[in-house]
mmCIF file of C-alpha atoms in Angstrom:
data_model
loop_
_atom_site.group_PDB
_atom_site.id
_atom_site.type_symbol
_atom_site.label_atom_id
_atom_site.label_comp_id
_atom_site.label_asym_id
_atom_site.label_seq_id
_atom_site.Cartn_x
_atom_site.Cartn_y
_atom_site.Cartn_z
ATOM 1 C CA UNK A 1 -13.833 20.109 164.314
ATOM 2 C CA UNK A 2 -11.401 22.624 163.228
ATOM 3 C CA UNK A 3 -7.805 22.520 163.935
ATOM 4 C CA UNK A 4 -5.721 25.610 163.747
ATOM 5 C CA UNK A 5 -2.224 24.683 163.073
ATOM 6 C CA UNK A 6 0.774 27.245 163.480
ATOM 7 C CA UNK A 7 4.495 27.814 163.545
ATOM 8 C CA UNK A 8 5.653 30.449 165.446
ATOM 9 C CA UNK A 9 9.183 31.549 166.391
ATOM 10 C CA UNK A 10 8.726 34.847 168.416
ATOM 11 C CA UNK A 11 4.838 34.437 169.304
ATOM 12 C CA UNK A 12 2.927 36.502 166.867
ATOM 13 C CA UNK A 13 1.428 33.641 164.721
ATOM 14 C CA UNK A 14 0.527 31.650 167.817
ATOM 15 C CA UNK A 15 -1.141 34.901 169.087
ATOM 16 C CA UNK A 16 -3.230 35.034 166.221
ATOM 17 C CA UNK A 17 -4.083 31.229 165.895
ATOM 18 C CA UNK A 18 -5.486 31.672 169.330
ATOM 19 C CA UNK A 19 -7.547 34.907 168.416
ATOM 20 C CA UNK A 20 -8.704 33.084 165.378
ATOM 21 C CA UNK A 21 -10.084 30.351 167.889
ATOM 22 C CA UNK A 22 -11.829 32.674 169.982
ATOM 23 C CA UNK A 23 -13.773 34.101 167.083
ATOM 24 C CA UNK A 24 -14.937 30.861 165.874
ATOM 25 C CA UNK A 25 -18.027 29.098 167.897
ATOM 26 C CA UNK A 26 -17.381 25.789 166.410
ATOM 27 C CA UNK A 27 -15.061 23.393 168.568
ATOM 28 C CA UNK A 28 -11.341 24.222 167.773
ATOM 29 C CA UNK A 29 -7.945 22.705 168.637
ATOM 30 C CA UNK A 30 -4.908 25.015 168.214
ATOM 31 C CA UNK A 31 -1.548 23.037 167.898
ATOM 32 C CA UNK A 32 1.823 24.076 167.541
ATOM 33 C CA UNK A 33 3.288 22.699 164.053
ATOM 34 C CA UNK A 34 6.252 21.268 166.002
ATOM 35 C CA UNK A 35 4.162 19.099 168.416
ATOM 36 C CA UNK A 36 1.691 17.956 165.358
ATOM 37 C CA UNK A 37 1.261 14.210 164.439
ATOM 38 C CA UNK A 38 -0.108 12.804 161.252
ATOM 39 C CA UNK A 39 -3.000 11.308 163.264
ATOM 40 C CA UNK A 40 -3.665 14.961 164.321
ATOM 41 C CA UNK A 41 -4.544 16.003 160.853
ATOM 42 C CA UNK A 42 -6.926 12.950 160.279
ATOM 43 C CA UNK A 43 -9.313 14.008 163.193
ATOM 44 C CA UNK A 44 -10.072 17.615 161.616
ATOM 45 C CA UNK A 45 -12.596 18.517 158.990
ATOM 46 C CA UNK A 46 -11.411 21.959 158.548
ATOM 47 C CA UNK A 47 -7.573 22.679 159.168
ATOM 48 C CA UNK A 48 -6.292 26.482 159.314
ATOM 49 C CA UNK A 49 -2.663 26.720 158.653
ATOM 50 C CA UNK A 50 -1.092 29.744 160.019
ATOM 51 C CA UNK A 51 2.203 30.474 158.082
ATOM 52 C CA UNK A 52 4.717 33.061 159.059
ATOM 53 C CA UNK A 53 7.059 35.137 157.237
ATOM 54 C CA UNK A 54 10.613 35.444 158.145
ATOM 55 C CA UNK A 55 13.326 37.425 155.941
ATOM 56 C CA UNK A 56 10.705 38.019 153.288
ATOM 57 C CA UNK A 57 9.719 34.407 152.663
ATOM 58 C CA UNK A 58 7.240 32.007 153.962
ATOM 59 C CA UNK A 59 8.500 29.541 156.867
ATOM 60 C CA UNK A 60 10.380 26.855 154.682
ATOM 61 C CA UNK A 61 9.449 24.044 157.147
ATOM 62 C CA UNK A 62 5.675 25.118 156.890
ATOM 63 C CA UNK A 63 6.019 25.028 153.133
ATOM 64 C CA UNK A 64 7.400 21.756 153.191
ATOM 65 C CA UNK A 65 4.614 20.572 155.560
ATOM 66 C CA UNK A 66 1.712 21.983 153.030
ATOM 67 C CA UNK A 67 3.510 20.320 150.247
ATOM 68 C CA UNK A 68 3.952 16.792 151.977
ATOM 69 C CA UNK A 69 0.535 16.624 153.123
ATOM 70 C CA UNK A 70 -1.110 17.907 150.083
ATOM 71 C CA UNK A 71 -3.195 14.783 149.528
ATOM 72 C CA UNK A 72 -4.324 14.571 152.968
ATOM 73 C CA UNK A 73 -5.076 18.479 153.012
ATOM 74 C CA UNK A 74 -7.120 18.383 149.784
ATOM 75 C CA UNK A 75 -9.398 15.875 151.190
ATOM 76 C CA UNK A 76 -10.136 18.176 154.311
ATOM 77 C CA UNK A 77 -11.133 21.903 154.166
ATOM 78 C CA UNK A 78 -7.885 23.890 154.537
ATOM 79 C CA UNK A 79 -7.386 27.425 154.423
ATOM 80 C CA UNK A 80 -4.137 29.486 155.053
ATOM 81 C CA UNK A 81 -3.127 32.739 156.920
ATOM 82 C CA UNK A 82 0.195 34.323 156.451
ATOM 83 C CA UNK A 83 1.725 36.357 159.310
ATOM 84 C CA UNK A 84 3.913 38.961 157.811
ATOM 85 C CA UNK A 85 4.584 42.814 158.460
ATOM 86 C CA UNK A 86 3.900 43.401 155.049
ATOM 87 C CA UNK A 87 0.662 41.587 155.009
ATOM 88 C CA UNK A 88 -0.613 43.239 151.956
ATOM 89 C CA UNK A 89 1.581 41.367 149.936
ATOM 90 C CA UNK A 90 0.538 37.609 151.211
ATOM 91 C CA UNK A 91 -0.488 36.500 147.803
ATOM 92 C CA UNK A 92 3.171 37.229 146.629
ATOM 93 C CA UNK A 93 4.558 35.158 149.444
ATOM 94 C CA UNK A 94 1.942 32.404 148.695
ATOM 95 C CA UNK A 95 2.604 32.519 145.101
ATOM 96 C CA UNK A 96 6.487 32.426 145.152
ATOM 97 C CA UNK A 97 6.508 28.996 146.857
ATOM 98 C CA UNK A 98 3.112 27.449 146.146
ATOM 99 C CA UNK A 99 1.783 26.322 142.633
ATOM 100 C CA UNK A 100 -1.610 26.223 141.389
ATOM 101 C CA UNK A 101 -2.360 22.724 142.423
ATOM 102 C CA UNK A 102 -1.734 23.633 146.179
ATOM 103 C CA UNK A 103 -3.377 27.037 146.109
ATOM 104 C CA UNK A 104 -6.678 26.044 143.995
ATOM 105 C CA UNK A 105 -7.832 23.708 147.087
ATOM 106 C CA UNK A 106 -7.550 26.114 149.727
ATOM 107 C CA UNK A 107 -11.080 27.575 151.054
ATOM 108 C CA UNK A 108 -9.675 31.034 151.981
ATOM 109 C CA UNK A 109 -6.361 33.029 152.028
ATOM 110 C CA UNK A 110 -5.525 35.947 154.093
ATOM 111 C CA UNK A 111 -2.678 38.238 155.250
ATOM 112 C CA UNK A 112 -3.209 39.209 159.084
ATOM 113 C CA UNK A 113 -0.689 41.397 159.852
ATOM 114 C CA UNK A 114 2.717 40.756 161.705
ATOM 115 C CA UNK A 115 4.670 41.436 164.719
ATOM 116 C CA UNK A 116 8.244 42.536 165.676
ATOM 117 C CA UNK A 117 9.019 41.741 169.326
ATOM 118 C CA UNK A 118 12.709 43.247 169.277
ATOM 119 C CA UNK A 119 13.884 41.790 172.431
ATOM 120 C CA UNK A 120 13.337 38.356 171.484
ATOM 121 C CA UNK A 121 15.359 38.622 168.142
ATOM 122 C CA UNK A 122 18.790 37.352 167.739
ATOM 123 C CA UNK A 123 21.808 39.479 167.033
ATOM 124 C CA UNK A 124 21.824 38.245 163.569
ATOM 125 C CA UNK A 125 17.966 39.050 163.177
ATOM 126 C CA UNK A 126 18.627 42.538 164.745
ATOM 127 C CA UNK A 127 21.237 43.119 161.768
ATOM 128 C CA UNK A 128 19.161 41.884 159.062
ATOM 129 C CA UNK A 129 16.258 44.269 160.443
ATOM 130 C CA UNK A 130 18.559 47.240 160.174
ATOM 131 C CA UNK A 131 19.432 46.662 156.518
ATOM 132 C CA UNK A 132 15.850 45.800 155.865
ATOM 133 C CA UNK A 133 14.527 48.825 157.309
ATOM 134 C CA UNK A 134 16.910 51.018 155.586
ATOM 135 C CA UNK A 135 16.143 49.704 152.150
ATOM 136 C CA UNK A 136 12.347 49.387 152.818
ATOM 137 C CA UNK A 137 11.178 51.200 155.888
ATOM 138 C CA UNK A 138 9.216 48.654 158.126
ATOM 139 C CA UNK A 139 9.027 50.499 161.327
ATOM 140 C CA UNK A 140 7.296 53.899 161.446
ATOM 141 C CA UNK A 141 9.665 56.829 162.065
ATOM 142 C CA UNK A 142 10.501 57.526 165.641
ATOM 143 C CA UNK A 143 9.614 53.731 166.974
ATOM 144 C CA UNK A 144 11.940 53.151 169.916
ATOM 145 C CA UNK A 145 9.720 50.378 171.712
ATOM 146 C CA UNK A 146 10.204 46.634 172.175
ATOM 147 C CA UNK A 147 6.944 45.471 170.202
ATOM 148 C CA UNK A 148 5.581 46.468 167.168
ATOM 149 C CA UNK A 149 2.224 44.725 165.738
ATOM 150 C CA UNK A 150 0.358 45.821 162.766
ATOM 151 C CA UNK A 151 -2.219 43.200 163.277
ATOM 152 C CA UNK A 152 -5.312 43.629 160.788
ATOM 153 C CA UNK A 153 -8.177 43.048 163.464
ATOM 154 C CA UNK A 154 -10.799 43.348 160.818
ATOM 155 C CA UNK A 155 -9.247 41.092 158.405
ATOM 156 C CA UNK A 156 -8.706 38.445 161.569
ATOM 157 C CA UNK A 157 -12.185 38.745 162.270
ATOM 158 C CA UNK A 158 -13.220 38.361 158.716
ATOM 159 C CA UNK A 159 -11.173 35.153 158.235
ATOM 160 C CA UNK A 160 -12.523 33.633 161.214
ATOM 161 C CA UNK A 161 -16.024 34.196 159.887
ATOM 162 C CA UNK A 162 -15.130 32.432 156.796
ATOM 163 C CA UNK A 163 -13.750 29.629 158.798
ATOM 164 C CA UNK A 164 -16.662 29.415 160.661
ATOM 165 C CA UNK A 165 -18.904 29.121 157.477
ATOM 166 C CA UNK A 166 -16.708 26.493 155.680
ATOM 167 C CA UNK A 167 -17.024 24.439 159.197
ATOM 168 C CA UNK A 168 -20.862 24.721 159.255
ATOM 169 C CA UNK A 169 -21.040 23.797 155.368
ATOM 170 C CA UNK A 170 -19.371 20.480 156.203
#
């Protein structure tokens, strides 16, 4: 069985976790990291971790989770997908916080895109976004909507195929 474990502050990582599950033909359970128990991890043959990026860094709780559960994860077949608006930089996000010992055991890694749900942002998040967007434009010029998504649908489908292949090989 495949477990897709994610952490999602505003919903983008959750959304993609469920899309991955829809693409995979094997039995899949999608679990919010915050409701996860250690026993949940033990039941899966394949574990997929969805880690969001906030303020240019991988979510710290998920980073600690991977580090603290490395022994169990290395006994399983695990993969990581990164959710970031600058998704092409997903390897930099990963190598900034994980050493070789952690990354060498992953079966597949991917950057799948990101989203910005402007109405859900706190005032401080909106201020940080404004500053970041001036330094390194994130939103397209003329964007005045409430939602900005740049999910990479081709990469999501490819990642799901790889997960399916990993599960079948078990």
